[in-house]
PDB file of C-alpha atoms and ligand atoms in Angstrom:
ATOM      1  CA  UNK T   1     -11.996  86.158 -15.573  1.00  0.00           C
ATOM      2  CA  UNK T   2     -15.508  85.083 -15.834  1.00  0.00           C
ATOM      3  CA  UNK T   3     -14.319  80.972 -15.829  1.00  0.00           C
ATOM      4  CA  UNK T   4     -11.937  81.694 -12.711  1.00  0.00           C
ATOM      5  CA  UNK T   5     -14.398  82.998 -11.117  1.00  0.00           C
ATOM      6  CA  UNK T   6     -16.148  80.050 -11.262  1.00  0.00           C
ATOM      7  CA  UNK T   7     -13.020  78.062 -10.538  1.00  0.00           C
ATOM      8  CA  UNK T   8     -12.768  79.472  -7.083  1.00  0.00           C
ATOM      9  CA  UNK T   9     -16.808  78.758  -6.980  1.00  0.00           C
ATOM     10  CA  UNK T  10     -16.258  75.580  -7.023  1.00  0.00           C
ATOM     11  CA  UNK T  11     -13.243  75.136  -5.111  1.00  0.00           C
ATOM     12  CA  UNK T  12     -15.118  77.576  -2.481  1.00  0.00           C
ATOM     13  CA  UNK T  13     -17.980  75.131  -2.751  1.00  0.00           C
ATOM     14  CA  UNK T  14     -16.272  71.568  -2.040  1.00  0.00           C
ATOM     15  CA  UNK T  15     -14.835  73.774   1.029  1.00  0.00           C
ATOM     16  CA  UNK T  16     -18.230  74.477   2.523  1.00  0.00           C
ATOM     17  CA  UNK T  17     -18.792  71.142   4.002  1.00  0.00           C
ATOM     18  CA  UNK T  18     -15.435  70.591   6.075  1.00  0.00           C
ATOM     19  CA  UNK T  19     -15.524  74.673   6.591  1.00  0.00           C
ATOM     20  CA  UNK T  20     -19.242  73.589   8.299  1.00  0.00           C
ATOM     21  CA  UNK T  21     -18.013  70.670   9.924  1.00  0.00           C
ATOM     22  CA  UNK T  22     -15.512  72.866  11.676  1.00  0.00           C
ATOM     23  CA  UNK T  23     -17.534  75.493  12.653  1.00  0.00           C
ATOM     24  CA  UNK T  24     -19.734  73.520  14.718  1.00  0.00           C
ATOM     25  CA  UNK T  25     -17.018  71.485  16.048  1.00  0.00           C
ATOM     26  CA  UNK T  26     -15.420  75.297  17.232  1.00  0.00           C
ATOM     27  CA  UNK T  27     -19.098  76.155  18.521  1.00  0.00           C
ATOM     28  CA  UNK T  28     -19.497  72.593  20.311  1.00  0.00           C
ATOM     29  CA  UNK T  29     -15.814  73.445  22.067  1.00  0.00           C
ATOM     30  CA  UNK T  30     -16.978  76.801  23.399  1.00  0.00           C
ATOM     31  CA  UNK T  31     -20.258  75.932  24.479  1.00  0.00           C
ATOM     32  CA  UNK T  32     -20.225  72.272  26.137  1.00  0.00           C
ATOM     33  CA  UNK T  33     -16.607  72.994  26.686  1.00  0.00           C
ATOM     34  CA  UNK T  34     -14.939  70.460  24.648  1.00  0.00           C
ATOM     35  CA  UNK T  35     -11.138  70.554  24.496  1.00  0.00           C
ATOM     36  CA  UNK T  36      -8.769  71.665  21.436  1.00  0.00           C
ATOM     37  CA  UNK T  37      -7.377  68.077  21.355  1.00  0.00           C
ATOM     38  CA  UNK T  38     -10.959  66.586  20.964  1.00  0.00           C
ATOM     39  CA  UNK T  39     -11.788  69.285  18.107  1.00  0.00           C
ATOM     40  CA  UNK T  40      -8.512  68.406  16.399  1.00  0.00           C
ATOM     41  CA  UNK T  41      -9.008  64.903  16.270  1.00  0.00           C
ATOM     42  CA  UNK T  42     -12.810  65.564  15.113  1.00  0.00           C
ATOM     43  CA  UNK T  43     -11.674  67.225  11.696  1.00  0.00           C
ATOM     44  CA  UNK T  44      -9.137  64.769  11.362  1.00  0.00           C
ATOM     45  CA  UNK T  45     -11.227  62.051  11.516  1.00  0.00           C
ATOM     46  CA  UNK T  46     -13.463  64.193   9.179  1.00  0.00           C
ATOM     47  CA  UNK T  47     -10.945  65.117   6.931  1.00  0.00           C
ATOM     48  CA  UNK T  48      -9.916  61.040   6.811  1.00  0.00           C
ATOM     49  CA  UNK T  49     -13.575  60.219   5.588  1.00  0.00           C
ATOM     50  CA  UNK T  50     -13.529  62.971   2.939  1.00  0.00           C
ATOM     51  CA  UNK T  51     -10.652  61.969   1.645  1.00  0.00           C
ATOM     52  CA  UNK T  52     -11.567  58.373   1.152  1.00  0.00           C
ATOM     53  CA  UNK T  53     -15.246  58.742  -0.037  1.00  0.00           C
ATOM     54  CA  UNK T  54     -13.637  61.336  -2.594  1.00  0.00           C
ATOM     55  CA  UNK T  55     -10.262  60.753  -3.556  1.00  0.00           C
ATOM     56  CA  UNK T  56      -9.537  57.322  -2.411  1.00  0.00           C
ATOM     57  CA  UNK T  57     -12.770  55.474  -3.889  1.00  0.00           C
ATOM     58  CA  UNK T  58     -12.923  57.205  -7.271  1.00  0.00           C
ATOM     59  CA  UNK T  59      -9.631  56.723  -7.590  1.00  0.00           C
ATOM     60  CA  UNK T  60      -9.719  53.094  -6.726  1.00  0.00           C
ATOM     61  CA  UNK T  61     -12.764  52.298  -8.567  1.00  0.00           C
ATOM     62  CA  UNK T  62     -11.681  54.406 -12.166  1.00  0.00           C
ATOM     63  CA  UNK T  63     -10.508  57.832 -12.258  1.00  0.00           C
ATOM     64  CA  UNK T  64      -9.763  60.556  -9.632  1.00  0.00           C
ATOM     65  CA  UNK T  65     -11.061  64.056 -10.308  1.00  0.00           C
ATOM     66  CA  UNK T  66      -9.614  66.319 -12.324  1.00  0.00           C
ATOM     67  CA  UNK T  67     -12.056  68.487 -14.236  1.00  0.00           C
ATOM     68  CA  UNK T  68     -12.203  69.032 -18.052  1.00  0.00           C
ATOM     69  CA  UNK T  69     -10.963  72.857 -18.238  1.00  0.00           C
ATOM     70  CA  UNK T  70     -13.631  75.175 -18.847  1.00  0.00           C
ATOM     71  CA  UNK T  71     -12.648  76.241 -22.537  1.00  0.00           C
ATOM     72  CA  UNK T  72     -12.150  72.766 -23.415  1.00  0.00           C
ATOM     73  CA  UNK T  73     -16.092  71.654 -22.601  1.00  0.00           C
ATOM     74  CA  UNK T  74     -17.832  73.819 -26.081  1.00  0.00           C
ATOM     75  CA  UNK T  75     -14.815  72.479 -28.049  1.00  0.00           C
ATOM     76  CA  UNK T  76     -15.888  68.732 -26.782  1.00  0.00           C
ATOM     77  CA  UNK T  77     -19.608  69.046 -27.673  1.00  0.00           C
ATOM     78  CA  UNK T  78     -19.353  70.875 -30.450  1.00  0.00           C
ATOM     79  CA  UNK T  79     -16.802  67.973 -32.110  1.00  0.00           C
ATOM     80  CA  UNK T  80     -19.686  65.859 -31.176  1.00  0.00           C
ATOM     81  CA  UNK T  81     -22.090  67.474 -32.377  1.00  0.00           C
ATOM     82  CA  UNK T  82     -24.531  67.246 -30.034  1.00  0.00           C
ATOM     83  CA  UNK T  83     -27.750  67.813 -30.936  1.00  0.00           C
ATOM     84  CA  UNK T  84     -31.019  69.075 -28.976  1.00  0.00           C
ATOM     85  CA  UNK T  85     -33.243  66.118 -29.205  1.00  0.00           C
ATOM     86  CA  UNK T  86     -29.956  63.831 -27.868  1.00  0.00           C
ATOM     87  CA  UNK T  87     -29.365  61.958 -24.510  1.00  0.00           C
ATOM     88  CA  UNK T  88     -25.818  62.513 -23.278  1.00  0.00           C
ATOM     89  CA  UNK T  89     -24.311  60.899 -20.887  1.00  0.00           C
ATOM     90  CA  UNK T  90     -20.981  61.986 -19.041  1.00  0.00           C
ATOM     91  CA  UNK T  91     -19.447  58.563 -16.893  1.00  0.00           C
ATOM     92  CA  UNK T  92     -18.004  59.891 -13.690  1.00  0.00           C
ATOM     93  CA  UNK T  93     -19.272  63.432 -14.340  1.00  0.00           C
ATOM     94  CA  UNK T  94     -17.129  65.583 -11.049  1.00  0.00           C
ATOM     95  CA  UNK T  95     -19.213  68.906 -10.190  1.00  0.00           C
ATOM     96  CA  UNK T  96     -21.665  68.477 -13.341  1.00  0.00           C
ATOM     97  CA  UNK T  97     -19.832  70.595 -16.214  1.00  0.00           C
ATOM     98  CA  UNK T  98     -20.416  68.410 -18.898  1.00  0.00           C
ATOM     99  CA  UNK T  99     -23.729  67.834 -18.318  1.00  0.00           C
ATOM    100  CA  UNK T 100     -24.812  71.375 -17.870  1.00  0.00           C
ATOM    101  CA  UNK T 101     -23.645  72.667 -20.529  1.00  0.00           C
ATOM    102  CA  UNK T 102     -25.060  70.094 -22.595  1.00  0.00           C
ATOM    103  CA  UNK T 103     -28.423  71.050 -21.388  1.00  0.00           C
ATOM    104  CA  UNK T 104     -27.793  74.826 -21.061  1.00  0.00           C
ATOM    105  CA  UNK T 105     -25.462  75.346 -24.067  1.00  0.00           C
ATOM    106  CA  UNK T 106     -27.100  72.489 -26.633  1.00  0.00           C
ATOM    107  CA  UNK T 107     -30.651  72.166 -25.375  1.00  0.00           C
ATOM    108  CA  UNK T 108     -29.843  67.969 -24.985  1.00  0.00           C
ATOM    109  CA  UNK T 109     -31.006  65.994 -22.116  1.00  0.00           C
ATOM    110  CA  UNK T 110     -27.864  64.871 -20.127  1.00  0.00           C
ATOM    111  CA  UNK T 111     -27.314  62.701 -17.363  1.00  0.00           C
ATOM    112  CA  UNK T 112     -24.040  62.410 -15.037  1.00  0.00           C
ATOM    113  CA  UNK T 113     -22.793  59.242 -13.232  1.00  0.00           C
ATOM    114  CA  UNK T 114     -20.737  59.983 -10.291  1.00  0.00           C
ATOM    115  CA  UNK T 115     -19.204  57.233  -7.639  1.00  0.00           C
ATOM    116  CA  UNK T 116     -18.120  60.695  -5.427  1.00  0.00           C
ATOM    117  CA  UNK T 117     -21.213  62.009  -2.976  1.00  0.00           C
ATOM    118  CA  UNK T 118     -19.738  65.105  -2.061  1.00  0.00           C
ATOM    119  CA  UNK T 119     -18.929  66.213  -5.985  1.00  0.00           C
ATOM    120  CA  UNK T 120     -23.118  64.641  -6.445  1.00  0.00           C
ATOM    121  CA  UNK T 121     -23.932  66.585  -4.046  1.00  0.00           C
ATOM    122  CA  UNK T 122     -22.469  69.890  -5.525  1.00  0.00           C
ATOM    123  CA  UNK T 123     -23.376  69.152  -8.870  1.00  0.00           C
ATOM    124  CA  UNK T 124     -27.416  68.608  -8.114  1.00  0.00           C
ATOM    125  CA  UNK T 125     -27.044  72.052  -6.328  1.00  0.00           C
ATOM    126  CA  UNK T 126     -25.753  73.963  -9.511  1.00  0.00           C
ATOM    127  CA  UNK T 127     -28.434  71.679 -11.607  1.00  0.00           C
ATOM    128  CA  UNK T 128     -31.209  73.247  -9.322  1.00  0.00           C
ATOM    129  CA  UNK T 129     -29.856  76.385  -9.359  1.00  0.00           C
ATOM    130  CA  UNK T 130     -29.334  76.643 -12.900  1.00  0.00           C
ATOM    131  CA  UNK T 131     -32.828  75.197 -13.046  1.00  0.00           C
ATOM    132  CA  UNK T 132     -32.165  72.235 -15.301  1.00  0.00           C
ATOM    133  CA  UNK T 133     -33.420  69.725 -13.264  1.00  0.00           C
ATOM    134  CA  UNK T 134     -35.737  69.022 -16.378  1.00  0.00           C
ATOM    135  CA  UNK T 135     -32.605  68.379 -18.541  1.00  0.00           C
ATOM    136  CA  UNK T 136     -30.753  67.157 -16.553  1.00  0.00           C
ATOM    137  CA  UNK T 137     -30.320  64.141 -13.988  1.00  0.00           C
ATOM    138  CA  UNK T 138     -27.306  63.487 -11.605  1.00  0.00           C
ATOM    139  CA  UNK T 139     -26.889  59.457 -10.291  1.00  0.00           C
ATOM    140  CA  UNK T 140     -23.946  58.884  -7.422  1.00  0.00           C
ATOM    141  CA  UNK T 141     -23.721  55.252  -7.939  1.00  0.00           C
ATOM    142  CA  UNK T 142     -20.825  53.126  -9.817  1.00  0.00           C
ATOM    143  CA  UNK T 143     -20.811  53.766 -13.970  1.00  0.00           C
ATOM    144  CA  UNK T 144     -20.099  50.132 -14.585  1.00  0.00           C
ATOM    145  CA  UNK T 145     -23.717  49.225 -13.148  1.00  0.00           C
ATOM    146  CA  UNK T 146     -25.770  52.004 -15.385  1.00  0.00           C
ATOM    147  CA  UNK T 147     -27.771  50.854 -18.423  1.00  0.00           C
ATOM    148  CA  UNK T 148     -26.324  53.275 -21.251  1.00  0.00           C
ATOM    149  CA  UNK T 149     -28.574  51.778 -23.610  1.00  0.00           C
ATOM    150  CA  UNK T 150     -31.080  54.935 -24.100  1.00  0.00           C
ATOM    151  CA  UNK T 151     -27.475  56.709 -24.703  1.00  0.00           C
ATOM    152  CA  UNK T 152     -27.141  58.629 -27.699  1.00  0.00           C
ATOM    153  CA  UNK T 153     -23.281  60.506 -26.960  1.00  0.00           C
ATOM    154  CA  UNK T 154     -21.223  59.370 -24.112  1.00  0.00           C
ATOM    155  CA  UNK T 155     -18.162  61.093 -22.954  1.00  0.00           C
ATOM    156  CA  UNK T 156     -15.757  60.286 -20.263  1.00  0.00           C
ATOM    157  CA  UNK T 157     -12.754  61.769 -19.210  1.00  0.00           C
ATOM    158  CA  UNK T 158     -10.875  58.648 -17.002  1.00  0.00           C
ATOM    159  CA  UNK T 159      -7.778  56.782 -17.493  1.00  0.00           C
ATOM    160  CA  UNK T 160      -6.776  54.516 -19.759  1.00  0.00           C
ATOM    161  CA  UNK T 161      -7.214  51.370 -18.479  1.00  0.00           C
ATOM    162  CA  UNK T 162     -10.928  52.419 -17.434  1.00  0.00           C
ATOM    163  CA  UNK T 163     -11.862  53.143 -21.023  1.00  0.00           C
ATOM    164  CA  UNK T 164     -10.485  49.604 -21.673  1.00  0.00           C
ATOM    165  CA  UNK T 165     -12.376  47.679 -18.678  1.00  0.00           C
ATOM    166  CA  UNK T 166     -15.564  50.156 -20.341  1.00  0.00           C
ATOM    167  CA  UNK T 167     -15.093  49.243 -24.208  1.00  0.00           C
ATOM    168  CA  UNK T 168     -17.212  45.675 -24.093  1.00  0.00           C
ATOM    169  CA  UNK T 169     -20.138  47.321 -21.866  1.00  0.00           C
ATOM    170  CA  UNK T 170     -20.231  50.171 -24.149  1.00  0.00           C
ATOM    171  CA  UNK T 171     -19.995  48.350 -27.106  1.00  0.00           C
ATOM    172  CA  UNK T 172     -22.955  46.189 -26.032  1.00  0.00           C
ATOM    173  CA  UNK T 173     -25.755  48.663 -24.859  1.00  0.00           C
ATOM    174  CA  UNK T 174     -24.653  51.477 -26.816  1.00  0.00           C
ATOM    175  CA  UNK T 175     -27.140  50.620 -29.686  1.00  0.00           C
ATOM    176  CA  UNK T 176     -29.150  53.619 -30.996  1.00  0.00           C
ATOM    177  CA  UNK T 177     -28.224  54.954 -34.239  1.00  0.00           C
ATOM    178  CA  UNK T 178     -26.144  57.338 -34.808  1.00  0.00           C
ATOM    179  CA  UNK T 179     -24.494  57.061 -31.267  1.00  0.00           C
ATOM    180  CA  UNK T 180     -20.920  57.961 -30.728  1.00  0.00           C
ATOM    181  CA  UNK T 181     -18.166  58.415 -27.738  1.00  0.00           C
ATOM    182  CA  UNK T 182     -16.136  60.923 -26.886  1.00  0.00           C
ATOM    183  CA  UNK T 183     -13.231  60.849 -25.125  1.00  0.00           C
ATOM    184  CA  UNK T 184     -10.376  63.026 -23.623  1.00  0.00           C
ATOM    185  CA  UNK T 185      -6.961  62.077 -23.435  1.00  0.00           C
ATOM    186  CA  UNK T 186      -7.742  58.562 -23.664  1.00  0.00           C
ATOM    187  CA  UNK T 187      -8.448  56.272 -26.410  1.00  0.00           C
ATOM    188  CA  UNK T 188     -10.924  53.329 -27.535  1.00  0.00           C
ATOM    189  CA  UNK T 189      -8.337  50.639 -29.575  1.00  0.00           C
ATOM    190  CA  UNK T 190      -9.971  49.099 -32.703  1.00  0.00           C
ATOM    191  CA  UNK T 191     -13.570  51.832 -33.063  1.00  0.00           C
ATOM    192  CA  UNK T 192     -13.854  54.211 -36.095  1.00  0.00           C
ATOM    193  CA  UNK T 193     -12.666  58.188 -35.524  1.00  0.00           C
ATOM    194  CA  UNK T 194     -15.323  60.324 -36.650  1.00  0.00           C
ATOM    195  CA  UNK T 195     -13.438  63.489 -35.662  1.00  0.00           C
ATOM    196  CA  UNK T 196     -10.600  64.484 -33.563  1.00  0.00           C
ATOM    197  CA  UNK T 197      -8.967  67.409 -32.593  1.00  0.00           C
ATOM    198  CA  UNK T 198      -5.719  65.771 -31.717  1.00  0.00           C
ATOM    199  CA  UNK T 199      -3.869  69.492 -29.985  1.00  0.00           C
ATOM    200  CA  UNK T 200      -6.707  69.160 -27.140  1.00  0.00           C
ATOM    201  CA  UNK T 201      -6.814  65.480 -26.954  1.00  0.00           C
ATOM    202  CA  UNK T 202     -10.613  64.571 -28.067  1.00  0.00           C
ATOM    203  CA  UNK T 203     -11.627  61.760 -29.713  1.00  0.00           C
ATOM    204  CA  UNK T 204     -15.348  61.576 -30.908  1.00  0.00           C
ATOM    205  CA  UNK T 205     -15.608  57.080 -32.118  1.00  0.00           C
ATOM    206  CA  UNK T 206     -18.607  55.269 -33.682  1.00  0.00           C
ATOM    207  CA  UNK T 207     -18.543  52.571 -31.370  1.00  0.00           C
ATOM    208  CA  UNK T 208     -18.061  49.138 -32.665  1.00  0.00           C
ATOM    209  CA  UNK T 209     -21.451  47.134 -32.023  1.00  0.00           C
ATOM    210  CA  UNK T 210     -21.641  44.007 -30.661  1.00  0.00           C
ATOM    211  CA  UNK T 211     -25.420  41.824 -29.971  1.00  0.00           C
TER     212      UNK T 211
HETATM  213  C1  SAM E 301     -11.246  62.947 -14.442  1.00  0.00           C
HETATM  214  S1  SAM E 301     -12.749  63.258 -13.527  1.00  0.00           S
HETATM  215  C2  SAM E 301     -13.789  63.867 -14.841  1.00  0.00           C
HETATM  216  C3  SAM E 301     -14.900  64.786 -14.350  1.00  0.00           C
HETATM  217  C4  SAM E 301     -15.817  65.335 -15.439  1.00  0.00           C
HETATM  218  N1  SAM E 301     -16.282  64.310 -16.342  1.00  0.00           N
HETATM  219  C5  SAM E 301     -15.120  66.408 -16.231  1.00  0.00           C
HETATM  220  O1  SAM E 301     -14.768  66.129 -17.375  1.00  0.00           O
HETATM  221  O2  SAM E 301     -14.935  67.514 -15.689  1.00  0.00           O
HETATM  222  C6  SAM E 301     -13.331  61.598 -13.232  1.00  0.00           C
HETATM  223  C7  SAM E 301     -14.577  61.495 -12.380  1.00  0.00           C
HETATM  224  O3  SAM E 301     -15.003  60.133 -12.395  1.00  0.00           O
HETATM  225  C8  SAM E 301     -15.523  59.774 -11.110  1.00  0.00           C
HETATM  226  N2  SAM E 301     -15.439  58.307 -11.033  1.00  0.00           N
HETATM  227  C9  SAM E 301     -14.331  57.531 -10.990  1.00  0.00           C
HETATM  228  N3  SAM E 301     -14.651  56.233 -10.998  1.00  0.00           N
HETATM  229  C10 SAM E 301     -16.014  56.172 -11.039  1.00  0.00           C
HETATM  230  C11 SAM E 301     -16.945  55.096 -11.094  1.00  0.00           C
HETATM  231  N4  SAM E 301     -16.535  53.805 -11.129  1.00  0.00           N
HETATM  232  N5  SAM E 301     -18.267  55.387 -11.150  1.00  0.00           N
HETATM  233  C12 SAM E 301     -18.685  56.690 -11.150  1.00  0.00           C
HETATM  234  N6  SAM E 301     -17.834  57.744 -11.108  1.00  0.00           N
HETATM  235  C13 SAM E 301     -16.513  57.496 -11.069  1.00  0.00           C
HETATM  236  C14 SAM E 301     -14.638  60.532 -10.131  1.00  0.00           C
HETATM  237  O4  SAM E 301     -15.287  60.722  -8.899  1.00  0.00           O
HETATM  238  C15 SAM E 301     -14.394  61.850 -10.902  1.00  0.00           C
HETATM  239  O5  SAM E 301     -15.340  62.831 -10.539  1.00  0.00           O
END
């Protein structure tokens, strides 16, 4: 009950902005006396943007969202197990999951890489409010231009053919000992398993190192 809750949270949460945007548009209409046609095409041009800054472009550019289920994000870190004095970092990392419960669960630093503004946006909110902000750190930018080379566990949850366009940049500045990734649903061809749990789909590899 307690993880749908939060389901709707979230879901509630990515609503607030057109729900906003819509307001004011209904305010605007009654006060300066703006026409139903003009509102309409207002939120559809809104809606338009939205849907290209954050289904279009992720989508495009490596995976589109769909979050790691709630029971599934222990069972991930503890296969890895993560430890407190670690780095984690989670590539394309939606509204933050990962990465909090890294910090909050594990006591690890984390930090989450996300190309969508709206799902940055939302995640740096629950960071704050969870006050983690020490822990942990949220960059909207591309994952293919972040240095992972202070990375001691990465995880990413993509597609297929992203994990294989990631394999030589991770397997060049993924160099600390010890360091492993973990991946759901989707695999890394030629790196060691260290552990899987093959039911749910994750995959914790010792990178193959190249100089
Ligand atoms: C399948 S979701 C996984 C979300 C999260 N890691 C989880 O497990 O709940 C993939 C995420 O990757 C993001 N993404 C896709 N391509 C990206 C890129 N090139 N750089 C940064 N983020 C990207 C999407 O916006 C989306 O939030």
């Amino acid at each position: 009950v307690k993880s749908q809750s939060k389901s709707v949270a979230s879901v509630l949460a990515f609503l607030v902005i057109p729900l906003s945007a819509l307001a004011i548009l209904t305010i605007l209409m009654f006060t300066r006396g703006l026409t139903t046609p003009f509102l309409f095409s207002s939120f559809g041009l809104f809606a338009i943007v939205v849907a290209y800054v954050s289904i279009l472009v992720p989508e495009l550019k490596g995976a589109p969202w769909v979050p790691t289920s709630r029971k599934l994000v222990n069972r991930i870190l503890s296969l890895t197990e993560l430890k407190s004095d670690e780095l984690l970092y989670d590539l394309g990392s939606g509204d933050g999951r990962i990465v909090i419960s890294a910090a909050s669960d594990f006591g690890s630093r984390a930090i989450g890489v996300d190309i969508d503004p709206f799902r940055v946006f939302y995640s740096r909110l629950r960071v704050s409010q969870l006050k983690l902000n020490n822990r942990v750190k949220i960059i909207r930018g591309n994952f293919f231009n972040v240095d992972l080379s202070d990375a001691d566990v990465v995880f990413l949850y993509l597609e297929q053919q992203t994990n294989n366009k990631l394999q030589s940049k991770l397997e060049k500045e993924l160099t600390r000992p010890n360091c492993r990734v973990v991946s759901l649903v989707w695999k890394f061809e030629g790196w060691e398993v260290i552990r899987t749990d093959e039911e749910d789909m994750i995959r914790v590899y010792k990178p193959r190192q190249r100089s």
